[in-house]
mmCIF file of C-alpha atoms and ligand atoms in Angstrom:
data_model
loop_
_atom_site.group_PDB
_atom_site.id
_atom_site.type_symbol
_atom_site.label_atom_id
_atom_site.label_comp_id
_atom_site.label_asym_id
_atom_site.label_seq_id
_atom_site.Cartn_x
_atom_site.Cartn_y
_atom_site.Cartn_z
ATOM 1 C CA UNK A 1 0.000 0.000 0.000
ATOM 2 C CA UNK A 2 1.550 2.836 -1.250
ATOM 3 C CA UNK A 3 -0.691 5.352 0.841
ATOM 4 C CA UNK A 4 -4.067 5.422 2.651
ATOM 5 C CA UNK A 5 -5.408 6.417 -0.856
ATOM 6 C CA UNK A 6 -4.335 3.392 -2.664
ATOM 7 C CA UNK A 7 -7.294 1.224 -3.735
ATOM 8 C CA UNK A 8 -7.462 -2.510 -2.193
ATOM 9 C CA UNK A 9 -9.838 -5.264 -0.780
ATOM 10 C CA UNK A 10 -10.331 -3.987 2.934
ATOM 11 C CA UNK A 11 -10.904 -8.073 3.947
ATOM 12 C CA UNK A 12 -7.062 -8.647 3.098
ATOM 13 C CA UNK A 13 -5.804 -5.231 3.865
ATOM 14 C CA UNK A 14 -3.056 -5.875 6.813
ATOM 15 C CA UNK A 15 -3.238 -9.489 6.252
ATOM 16 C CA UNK A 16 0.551 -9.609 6.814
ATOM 17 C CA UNK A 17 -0.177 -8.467 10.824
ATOM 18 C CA UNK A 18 -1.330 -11.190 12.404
ATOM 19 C CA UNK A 19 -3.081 -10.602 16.053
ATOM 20 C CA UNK A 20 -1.202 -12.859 18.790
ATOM 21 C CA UNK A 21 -1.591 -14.112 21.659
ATOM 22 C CA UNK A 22 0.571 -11.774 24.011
ATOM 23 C CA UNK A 23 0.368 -10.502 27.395
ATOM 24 C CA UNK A 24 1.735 -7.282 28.426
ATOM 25 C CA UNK A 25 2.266 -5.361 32.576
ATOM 26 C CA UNK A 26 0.953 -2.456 33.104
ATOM 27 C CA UNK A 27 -0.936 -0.362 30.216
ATOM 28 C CA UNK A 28 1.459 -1.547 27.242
ATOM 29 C CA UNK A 29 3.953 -0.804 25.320
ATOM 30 C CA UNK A 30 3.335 -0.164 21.228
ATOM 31 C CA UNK A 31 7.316 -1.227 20.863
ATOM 32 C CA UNK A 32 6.407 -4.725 22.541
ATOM 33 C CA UNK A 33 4.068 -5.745 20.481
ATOM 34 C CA UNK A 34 4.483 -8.691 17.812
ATOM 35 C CA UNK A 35 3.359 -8.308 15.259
ATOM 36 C CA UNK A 36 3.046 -4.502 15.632
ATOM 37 C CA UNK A 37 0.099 -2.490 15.160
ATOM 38 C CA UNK A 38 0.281 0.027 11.908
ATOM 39 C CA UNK A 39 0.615 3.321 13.227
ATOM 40 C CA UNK A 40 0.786 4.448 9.092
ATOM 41 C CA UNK A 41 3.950 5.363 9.736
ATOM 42 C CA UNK A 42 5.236 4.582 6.060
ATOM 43 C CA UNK A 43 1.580 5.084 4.443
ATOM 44 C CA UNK A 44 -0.199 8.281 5.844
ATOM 45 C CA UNK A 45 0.105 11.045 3.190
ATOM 46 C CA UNK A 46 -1.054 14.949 4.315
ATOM 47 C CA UNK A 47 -2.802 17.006 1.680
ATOM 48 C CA UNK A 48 -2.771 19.859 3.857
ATOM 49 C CA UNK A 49 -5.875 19.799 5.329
ATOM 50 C CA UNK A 50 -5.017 20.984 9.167
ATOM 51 C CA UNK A 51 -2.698 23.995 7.844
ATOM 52 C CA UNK A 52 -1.640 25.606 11.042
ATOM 53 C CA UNK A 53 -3.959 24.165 13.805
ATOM 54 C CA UNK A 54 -2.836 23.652 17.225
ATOM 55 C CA UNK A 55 -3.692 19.922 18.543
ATOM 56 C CA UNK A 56 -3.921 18.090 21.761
ATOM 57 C CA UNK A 57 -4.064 13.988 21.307
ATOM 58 C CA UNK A 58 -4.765 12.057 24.843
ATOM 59 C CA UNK A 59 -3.412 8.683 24.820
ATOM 60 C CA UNK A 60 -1.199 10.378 21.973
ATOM 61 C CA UNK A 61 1.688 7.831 22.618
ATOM 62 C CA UNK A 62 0.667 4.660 20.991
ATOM 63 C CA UNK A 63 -2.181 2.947 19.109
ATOM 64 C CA UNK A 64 -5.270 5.216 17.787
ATOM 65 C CA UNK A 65 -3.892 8.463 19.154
ATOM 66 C CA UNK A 66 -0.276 7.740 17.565
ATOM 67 C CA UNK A 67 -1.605 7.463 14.381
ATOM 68 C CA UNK A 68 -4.192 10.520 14.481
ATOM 69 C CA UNK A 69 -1.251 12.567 16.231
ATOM 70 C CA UNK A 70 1.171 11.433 13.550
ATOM 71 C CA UNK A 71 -1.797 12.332 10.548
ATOM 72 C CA UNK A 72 -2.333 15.356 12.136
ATOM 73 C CA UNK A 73 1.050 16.951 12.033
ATOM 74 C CA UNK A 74 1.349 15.165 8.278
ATOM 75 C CA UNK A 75 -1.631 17.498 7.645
ATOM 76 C CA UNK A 76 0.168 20.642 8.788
ATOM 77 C CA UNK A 77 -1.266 20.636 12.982
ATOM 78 C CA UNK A 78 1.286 21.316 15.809
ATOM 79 C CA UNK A 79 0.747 18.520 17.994
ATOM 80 C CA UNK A 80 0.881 17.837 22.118
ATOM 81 C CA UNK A 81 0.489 14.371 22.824
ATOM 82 C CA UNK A 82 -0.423 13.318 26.609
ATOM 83 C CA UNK A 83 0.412 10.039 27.646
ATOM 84 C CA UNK A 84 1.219 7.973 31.225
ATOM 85 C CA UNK A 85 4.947 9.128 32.043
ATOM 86 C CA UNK A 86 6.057 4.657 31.772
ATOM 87 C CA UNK A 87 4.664 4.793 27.979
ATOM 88 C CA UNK A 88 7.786 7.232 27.109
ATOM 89 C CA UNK A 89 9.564 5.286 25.026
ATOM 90 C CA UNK A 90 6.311 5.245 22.829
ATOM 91 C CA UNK A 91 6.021 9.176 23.045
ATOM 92 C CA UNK A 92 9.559 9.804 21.768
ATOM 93 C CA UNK A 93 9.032 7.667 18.617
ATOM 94 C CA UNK A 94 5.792 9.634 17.687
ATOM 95 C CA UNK A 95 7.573 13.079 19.077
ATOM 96 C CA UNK A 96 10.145 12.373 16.214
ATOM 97 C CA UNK A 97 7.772 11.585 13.865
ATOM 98 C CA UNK A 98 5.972 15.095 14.429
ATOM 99 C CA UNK A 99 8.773 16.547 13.606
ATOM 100 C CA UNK A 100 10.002 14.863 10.911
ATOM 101 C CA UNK A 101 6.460 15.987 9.231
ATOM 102 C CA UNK A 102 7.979 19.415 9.805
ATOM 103 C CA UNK A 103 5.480 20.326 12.698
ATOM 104 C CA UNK A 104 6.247 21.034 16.744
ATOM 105 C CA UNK A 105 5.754 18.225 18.887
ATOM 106 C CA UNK A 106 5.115 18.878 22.522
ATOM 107 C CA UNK A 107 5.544 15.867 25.142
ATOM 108 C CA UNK A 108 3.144 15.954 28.046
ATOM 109 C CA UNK A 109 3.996 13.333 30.477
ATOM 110 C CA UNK A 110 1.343 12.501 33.088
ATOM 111 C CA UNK A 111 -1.149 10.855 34.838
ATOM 112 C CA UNK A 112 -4.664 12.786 34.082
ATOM 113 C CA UNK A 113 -6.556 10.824 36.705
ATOM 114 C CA UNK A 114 -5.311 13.455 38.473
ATOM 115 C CA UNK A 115 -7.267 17.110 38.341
ATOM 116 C CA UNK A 116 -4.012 19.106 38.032
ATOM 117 C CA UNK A 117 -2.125 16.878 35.689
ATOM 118 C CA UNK A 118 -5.412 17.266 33.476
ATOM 119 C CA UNK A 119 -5.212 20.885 33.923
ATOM 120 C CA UNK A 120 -1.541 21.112 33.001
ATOM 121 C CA UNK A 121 -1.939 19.003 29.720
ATOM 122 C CA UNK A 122 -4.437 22.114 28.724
ATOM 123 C CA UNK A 123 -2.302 25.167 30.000
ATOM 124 C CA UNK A 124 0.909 23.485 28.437
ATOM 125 C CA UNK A 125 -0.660 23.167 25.687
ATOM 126 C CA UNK A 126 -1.570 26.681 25.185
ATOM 127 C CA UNK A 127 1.424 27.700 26.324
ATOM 128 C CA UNK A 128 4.022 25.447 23.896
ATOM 129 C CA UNK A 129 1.833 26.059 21.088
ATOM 130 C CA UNK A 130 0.516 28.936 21.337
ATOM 131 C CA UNK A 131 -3.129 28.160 21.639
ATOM 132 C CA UNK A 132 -5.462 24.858 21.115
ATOM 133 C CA UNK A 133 -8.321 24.489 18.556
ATOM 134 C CA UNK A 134 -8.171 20.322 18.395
ATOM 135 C CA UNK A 135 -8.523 18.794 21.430
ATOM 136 C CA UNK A 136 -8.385 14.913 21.016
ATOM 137 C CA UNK A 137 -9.694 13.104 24.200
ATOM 138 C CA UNK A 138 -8.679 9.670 23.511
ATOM 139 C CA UNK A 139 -6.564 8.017 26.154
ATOM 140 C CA UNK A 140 -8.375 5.415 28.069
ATOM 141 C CA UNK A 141 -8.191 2.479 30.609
ATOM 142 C CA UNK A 142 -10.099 -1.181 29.537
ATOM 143 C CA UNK A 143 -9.483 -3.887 32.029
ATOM 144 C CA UNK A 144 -11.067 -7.372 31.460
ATOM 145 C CA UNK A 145 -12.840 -8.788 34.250
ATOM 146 C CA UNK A 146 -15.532 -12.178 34.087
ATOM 147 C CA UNK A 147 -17.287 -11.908 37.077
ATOM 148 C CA UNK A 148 -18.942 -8.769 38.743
ATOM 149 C CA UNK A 149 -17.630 -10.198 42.508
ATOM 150 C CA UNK A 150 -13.792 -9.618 40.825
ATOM 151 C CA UNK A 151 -14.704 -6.034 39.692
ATOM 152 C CA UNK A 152 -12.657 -4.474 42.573
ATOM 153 C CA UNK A 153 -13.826 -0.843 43.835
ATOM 154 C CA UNK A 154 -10.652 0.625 42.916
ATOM 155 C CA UNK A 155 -10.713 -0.710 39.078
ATOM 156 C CA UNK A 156 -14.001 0.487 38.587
ATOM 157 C CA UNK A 157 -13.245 3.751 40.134
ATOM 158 C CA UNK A 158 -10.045 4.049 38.093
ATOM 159 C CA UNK A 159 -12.119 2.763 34.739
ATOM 160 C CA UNK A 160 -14.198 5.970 35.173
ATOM 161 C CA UNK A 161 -11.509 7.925 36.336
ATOM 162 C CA UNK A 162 -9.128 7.565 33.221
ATOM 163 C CA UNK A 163 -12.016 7.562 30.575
ATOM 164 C CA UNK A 164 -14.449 10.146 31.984
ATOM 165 C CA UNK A 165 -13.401 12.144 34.420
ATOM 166 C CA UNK A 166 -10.378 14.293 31.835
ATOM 167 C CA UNK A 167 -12.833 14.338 29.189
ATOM 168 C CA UNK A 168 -15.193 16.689 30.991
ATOM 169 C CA UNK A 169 -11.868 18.421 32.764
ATOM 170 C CA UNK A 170 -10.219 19.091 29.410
ATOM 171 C CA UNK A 171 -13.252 20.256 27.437
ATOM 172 C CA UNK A 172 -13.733 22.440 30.615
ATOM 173 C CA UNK A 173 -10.198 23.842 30.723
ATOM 174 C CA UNK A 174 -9.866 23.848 27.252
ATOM 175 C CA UNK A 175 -13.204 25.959 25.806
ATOM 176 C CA UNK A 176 -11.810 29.674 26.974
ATOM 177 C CA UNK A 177 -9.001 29.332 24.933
ATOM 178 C CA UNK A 178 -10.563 27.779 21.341
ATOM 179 C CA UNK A 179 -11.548 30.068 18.827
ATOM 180 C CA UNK A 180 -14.760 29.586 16.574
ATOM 181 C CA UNK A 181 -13.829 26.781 13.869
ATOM 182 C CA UNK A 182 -12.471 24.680 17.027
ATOM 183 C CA UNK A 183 -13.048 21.154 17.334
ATOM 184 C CA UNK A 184 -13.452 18.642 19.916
ATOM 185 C CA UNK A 185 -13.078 14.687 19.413
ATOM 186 C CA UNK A 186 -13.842 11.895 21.894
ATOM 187 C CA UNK A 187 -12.835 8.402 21.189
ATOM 188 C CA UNK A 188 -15.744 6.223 22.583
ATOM 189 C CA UNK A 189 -15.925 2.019 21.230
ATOM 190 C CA UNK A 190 -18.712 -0.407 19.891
ATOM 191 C CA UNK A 191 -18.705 -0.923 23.483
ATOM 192 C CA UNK A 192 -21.008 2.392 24.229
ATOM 193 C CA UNK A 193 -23.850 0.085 22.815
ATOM 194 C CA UNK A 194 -23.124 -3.146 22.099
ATOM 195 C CA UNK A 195 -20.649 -4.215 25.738
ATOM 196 C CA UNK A 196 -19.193 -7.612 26.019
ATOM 197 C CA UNK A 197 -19.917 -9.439 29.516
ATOM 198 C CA UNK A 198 -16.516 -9.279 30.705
ATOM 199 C CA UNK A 199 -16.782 -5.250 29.771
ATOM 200 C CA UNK A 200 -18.942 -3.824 32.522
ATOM 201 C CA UNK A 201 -17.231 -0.566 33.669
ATOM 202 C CA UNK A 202 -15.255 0.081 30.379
ATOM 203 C CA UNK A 203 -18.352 -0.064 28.350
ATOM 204 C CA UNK A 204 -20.257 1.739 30.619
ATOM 205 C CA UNK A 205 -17.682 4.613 30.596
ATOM 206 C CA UNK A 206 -18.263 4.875 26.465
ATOM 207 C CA UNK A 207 -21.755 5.189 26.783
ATOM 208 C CA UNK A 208 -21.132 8.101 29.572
ATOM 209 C CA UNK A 209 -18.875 9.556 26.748
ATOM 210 C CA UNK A 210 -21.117 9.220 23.912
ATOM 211 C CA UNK A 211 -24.135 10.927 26.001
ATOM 212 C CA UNK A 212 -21.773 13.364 27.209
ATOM 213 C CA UNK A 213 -20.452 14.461 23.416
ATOM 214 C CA UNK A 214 -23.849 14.424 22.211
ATOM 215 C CA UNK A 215 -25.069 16.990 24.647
ATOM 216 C CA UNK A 216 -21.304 19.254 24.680
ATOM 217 C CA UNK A 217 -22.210 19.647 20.690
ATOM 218 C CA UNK A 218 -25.533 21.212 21.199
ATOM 219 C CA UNK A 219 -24.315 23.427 24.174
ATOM 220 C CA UNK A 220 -20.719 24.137 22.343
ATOM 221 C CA UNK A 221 -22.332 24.477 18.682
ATOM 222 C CA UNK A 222 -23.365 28.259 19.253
ATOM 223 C CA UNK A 223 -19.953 29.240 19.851
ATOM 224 C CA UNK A 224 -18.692 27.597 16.660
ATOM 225 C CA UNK A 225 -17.132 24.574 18.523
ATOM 226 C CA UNK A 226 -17.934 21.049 17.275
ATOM 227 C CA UNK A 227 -17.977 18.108 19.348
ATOM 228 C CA UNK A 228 -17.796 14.495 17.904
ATOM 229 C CA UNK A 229 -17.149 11.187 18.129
ATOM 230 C CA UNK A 230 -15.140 8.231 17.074
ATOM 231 C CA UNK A 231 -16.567 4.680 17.568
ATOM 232 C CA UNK A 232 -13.873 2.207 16.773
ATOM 233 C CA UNK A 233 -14.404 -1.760 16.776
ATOM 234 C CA UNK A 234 -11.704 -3.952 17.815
ATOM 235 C CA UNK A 235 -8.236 -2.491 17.060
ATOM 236 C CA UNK A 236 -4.781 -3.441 17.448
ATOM 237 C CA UNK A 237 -3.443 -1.498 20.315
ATOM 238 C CA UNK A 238 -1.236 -2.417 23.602
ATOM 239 C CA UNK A 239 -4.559 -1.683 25.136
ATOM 240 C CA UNK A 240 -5.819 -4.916 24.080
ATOM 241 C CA UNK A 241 -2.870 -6.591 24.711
ATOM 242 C CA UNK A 242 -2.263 -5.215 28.450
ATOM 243 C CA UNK A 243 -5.357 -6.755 30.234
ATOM 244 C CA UNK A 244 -8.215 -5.644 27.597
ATOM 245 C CA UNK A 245 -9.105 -8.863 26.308
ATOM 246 C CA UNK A 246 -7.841 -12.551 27.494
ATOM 247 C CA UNK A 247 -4.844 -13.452 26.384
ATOM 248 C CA UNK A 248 -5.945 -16.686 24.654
ATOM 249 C CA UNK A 249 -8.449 -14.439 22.846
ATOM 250 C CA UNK A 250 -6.241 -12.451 21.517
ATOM 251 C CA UNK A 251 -5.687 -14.504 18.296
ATOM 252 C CA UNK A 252 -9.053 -14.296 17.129
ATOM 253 C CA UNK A 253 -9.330 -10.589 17.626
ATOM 254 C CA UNK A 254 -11.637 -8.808 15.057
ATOM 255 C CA UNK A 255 -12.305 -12.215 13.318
ATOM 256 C CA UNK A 256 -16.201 -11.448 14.258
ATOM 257 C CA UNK A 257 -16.800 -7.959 12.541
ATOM 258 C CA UNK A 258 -17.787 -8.530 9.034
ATOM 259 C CA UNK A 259 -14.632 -7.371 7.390
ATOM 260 C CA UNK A 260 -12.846 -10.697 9.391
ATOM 261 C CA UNK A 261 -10.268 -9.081 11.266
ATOM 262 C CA UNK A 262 -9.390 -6.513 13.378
ATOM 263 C CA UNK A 263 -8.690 -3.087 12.526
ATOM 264 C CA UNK A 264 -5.250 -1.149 12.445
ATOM 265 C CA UNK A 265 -5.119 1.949 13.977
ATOM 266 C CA UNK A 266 -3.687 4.025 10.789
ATOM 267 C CA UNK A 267 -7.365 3.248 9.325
ATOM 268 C CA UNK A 268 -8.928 5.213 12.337
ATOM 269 C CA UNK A 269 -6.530 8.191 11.472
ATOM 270 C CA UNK A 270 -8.594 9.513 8.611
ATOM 271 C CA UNK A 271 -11.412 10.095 10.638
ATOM 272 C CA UNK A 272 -10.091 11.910 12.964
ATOM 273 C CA UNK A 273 -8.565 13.933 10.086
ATOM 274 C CA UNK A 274 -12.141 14.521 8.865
ATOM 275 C CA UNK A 275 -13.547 15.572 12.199
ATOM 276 C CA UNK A 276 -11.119 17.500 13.115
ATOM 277 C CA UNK A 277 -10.757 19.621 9.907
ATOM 278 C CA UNK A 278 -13.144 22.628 8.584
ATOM 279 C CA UNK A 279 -14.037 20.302 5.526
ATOM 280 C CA UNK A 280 -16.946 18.660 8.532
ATOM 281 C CA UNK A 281 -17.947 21.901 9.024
ATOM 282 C CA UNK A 282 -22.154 21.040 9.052
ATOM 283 C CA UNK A 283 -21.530 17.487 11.376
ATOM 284 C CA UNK A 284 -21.983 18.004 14.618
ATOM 285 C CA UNK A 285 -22.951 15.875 17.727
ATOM 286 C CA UNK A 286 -21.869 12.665 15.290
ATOM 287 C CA UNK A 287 -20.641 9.512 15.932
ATOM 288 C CA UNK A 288 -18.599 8.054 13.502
ATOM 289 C CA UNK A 289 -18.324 4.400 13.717
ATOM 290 C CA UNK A 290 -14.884 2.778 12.508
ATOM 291 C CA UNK A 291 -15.749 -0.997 12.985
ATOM 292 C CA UNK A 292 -15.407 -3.269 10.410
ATOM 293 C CA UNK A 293 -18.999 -3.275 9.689
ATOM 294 C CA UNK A 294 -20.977 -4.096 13.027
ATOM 295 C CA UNK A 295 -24.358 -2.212 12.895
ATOM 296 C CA UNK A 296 -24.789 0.485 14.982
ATOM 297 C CA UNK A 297 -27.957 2.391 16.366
HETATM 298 P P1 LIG B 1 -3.438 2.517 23.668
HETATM 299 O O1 LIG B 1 -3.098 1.767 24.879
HETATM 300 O O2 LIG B 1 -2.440 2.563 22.586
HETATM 301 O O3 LIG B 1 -3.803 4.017 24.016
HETATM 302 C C1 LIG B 1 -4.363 4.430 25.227
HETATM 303 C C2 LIG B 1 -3.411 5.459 25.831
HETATM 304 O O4 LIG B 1 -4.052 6.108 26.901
HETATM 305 C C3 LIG B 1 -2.153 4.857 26.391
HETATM 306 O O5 LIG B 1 -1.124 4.935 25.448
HETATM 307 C C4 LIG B 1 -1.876 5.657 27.635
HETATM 308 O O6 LIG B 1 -0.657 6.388 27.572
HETATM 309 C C5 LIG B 1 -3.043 6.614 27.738
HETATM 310 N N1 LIG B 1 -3.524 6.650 29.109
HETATM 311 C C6 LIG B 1 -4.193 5.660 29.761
HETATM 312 N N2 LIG B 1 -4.441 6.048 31.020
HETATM 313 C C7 LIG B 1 -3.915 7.295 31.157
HETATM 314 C C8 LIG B 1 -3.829 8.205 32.238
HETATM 315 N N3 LIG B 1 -4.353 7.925 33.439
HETATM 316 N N4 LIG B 1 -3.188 9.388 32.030
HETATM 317 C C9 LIG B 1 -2.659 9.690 30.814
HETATM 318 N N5 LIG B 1 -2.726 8.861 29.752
HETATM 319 C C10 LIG B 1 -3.342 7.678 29.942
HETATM 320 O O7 LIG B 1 -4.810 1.911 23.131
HETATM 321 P P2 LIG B 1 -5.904 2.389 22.066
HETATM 322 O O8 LIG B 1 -6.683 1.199 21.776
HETATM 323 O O9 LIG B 1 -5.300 3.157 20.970
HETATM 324 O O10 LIG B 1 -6.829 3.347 22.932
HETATM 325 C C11 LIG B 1 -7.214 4.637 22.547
HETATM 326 C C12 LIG B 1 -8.699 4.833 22.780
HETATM 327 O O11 LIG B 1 -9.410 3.983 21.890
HETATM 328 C C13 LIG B 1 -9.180 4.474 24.176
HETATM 329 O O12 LIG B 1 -10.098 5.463 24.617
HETATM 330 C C14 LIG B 1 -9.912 3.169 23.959
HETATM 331 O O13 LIG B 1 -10.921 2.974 24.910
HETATM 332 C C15 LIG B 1 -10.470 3.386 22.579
HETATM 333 N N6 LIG B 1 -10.899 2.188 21.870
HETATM 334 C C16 LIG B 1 -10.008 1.209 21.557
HETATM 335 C C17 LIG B 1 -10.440 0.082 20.889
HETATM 336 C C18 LIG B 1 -9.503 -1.029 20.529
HETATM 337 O O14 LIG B 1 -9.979 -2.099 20.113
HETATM 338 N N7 LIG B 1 -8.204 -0.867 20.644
HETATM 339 C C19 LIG B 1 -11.785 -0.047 20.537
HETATM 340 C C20 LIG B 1 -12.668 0.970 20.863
HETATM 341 C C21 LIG B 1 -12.216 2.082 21.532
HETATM 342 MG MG1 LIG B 2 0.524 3.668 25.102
#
């Protein structure tokens, strides 16, 4: 594939990455993984289409937020990425990528669980960039559990924590500072309405998030600030690989959409692109659904 433009059969496309059966600590690293995800690090080609914007990507390290941070600054955005300060590594690789596209990279390092670290990512980026008007809210937490009596407290807690809690902080902190044309970008899942058993608090947090877009775009819309969403089905990301699926189902991963496999994170990238850009300028409140064909309400 020469470039995200190239025409080919989307049941075969990344047939050469094959979904295994690892297990990673902690929330995963993008370098550990075998075969790795496609980040479209050799494919993504900018036409220009986010010409001096200023951009914030959550979760900006690895997976769906690498490759939107790394098609944003090949479309001509300055780009802060936030990530958890043990996913470094990760960060550099994409920081370097920024700026080989030519574009400022700014590295936020941080836990935002935490109310100030949330605040921070915001006032940094304003500060290293000179201003935000993209504000990606994409990091998130999904921990597998079977059984409700496992669901500890505390993992619950920190479910909601990591994928609810900064996405009402940043769009909070972040609002005074975007100018009319701004735009706003949630990454929910095929979770929000169709959750797996073993999915209780994750899924539940995507459904908070979809709710919560779909009323920020009516309240935001008058001030020329569109909120929207991103839906994606099963992707390849050290979040599925660090304790969001069992292991052992790891191999099979995707196999159930109707496309047959699971999706690569460079094919979320475009649509981000699209939301993101003035070219969406009349969608609003939307929820675009990047899933390998399950049906949606
Ligand atoms: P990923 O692990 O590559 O990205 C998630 C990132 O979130 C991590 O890199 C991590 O640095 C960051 N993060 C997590 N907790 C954080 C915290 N407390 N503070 C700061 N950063 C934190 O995995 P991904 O699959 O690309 O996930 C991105 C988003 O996509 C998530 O919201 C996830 O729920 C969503 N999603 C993923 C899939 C999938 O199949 N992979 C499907 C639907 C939705
Ligand atoms: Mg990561």
């Amino acid at each position: 594939m020469a470039d995200q433009y190239t025409f080919a059969d989307p049941t075969t496309l990344y047939a050469d990455i094959d979904t295994k059966a690892i297990s990673q600590d902690g929330s995963g690293l993008d370098s550990e993984m075998r075969d790795r995800a496609d980040l479209g690090e050799q494919t993504y080609r900018g036409t220009g289409r986010l010409e001096g914007r200023k951009a914030l990507v959550t979760g900006g390290d690895s997976g769906i937020g690498a490759a939107t941070a790394i098609a944003f600054a090949r479309e001509g955005a300055d780009v802060a990425i936030s990530y958890l300060p043990e996913e470094e590594s990760d960060a550099q690789r994409i920081v370097a990528l920024i700026e080989e596209a030519g574009r400022k990279a700014v590295a936020l390092p941080g836990d935002i669980t935490d109310r100030e670290t949330s605040r921070t990512a915001i006032d940094e980026t304003v500060a290293q960039l000179g201003g935000i008007d993209i504000l990606v809210a994409n990091a998130g937490r999904q921990q597998y559990v079977n059984e409700i009596a496992d669901l500890t407290d505390e993992s619950f807690d920190e479910t909601f924590k990591t994928n609810v809690y900064p996405l009402f902080w940043m769009v909070k902190d972040a609002v005074p500072h975007m100018p009319p044309g701004s735009t706003i970008i949630a990454t929910s899942s095929i979770q929000a309405y169709s959750p797996s058993s073993h999915l209780v608090d994750y899924a539940s947090t995507k459904a908070t998030q979809n709710a919560m877009c779909k009323a920020l775009a009516q309240q935001l819309a008058p001030k020329g600030i569109r909120v929207n969403v991103v839906a994606p089905g099963p992707i390849w990301t050290p979040l599925q690989t660090a304790g969001g699926q069992p292991t052992d189902a790891l191999p099979d991963f995707g196999e159930q959409t109707p496309l047959g496999r699971a999706g690569q994170p460079a094919e979320l990238a475009p649509a981000y692109v699209f939301l993101a850009s003035p070219e969406s300028s009349y969608v609003v409140g939307e929820t675009l659904n990047v899933n390998g064909g399950m049906p949606t309400p």
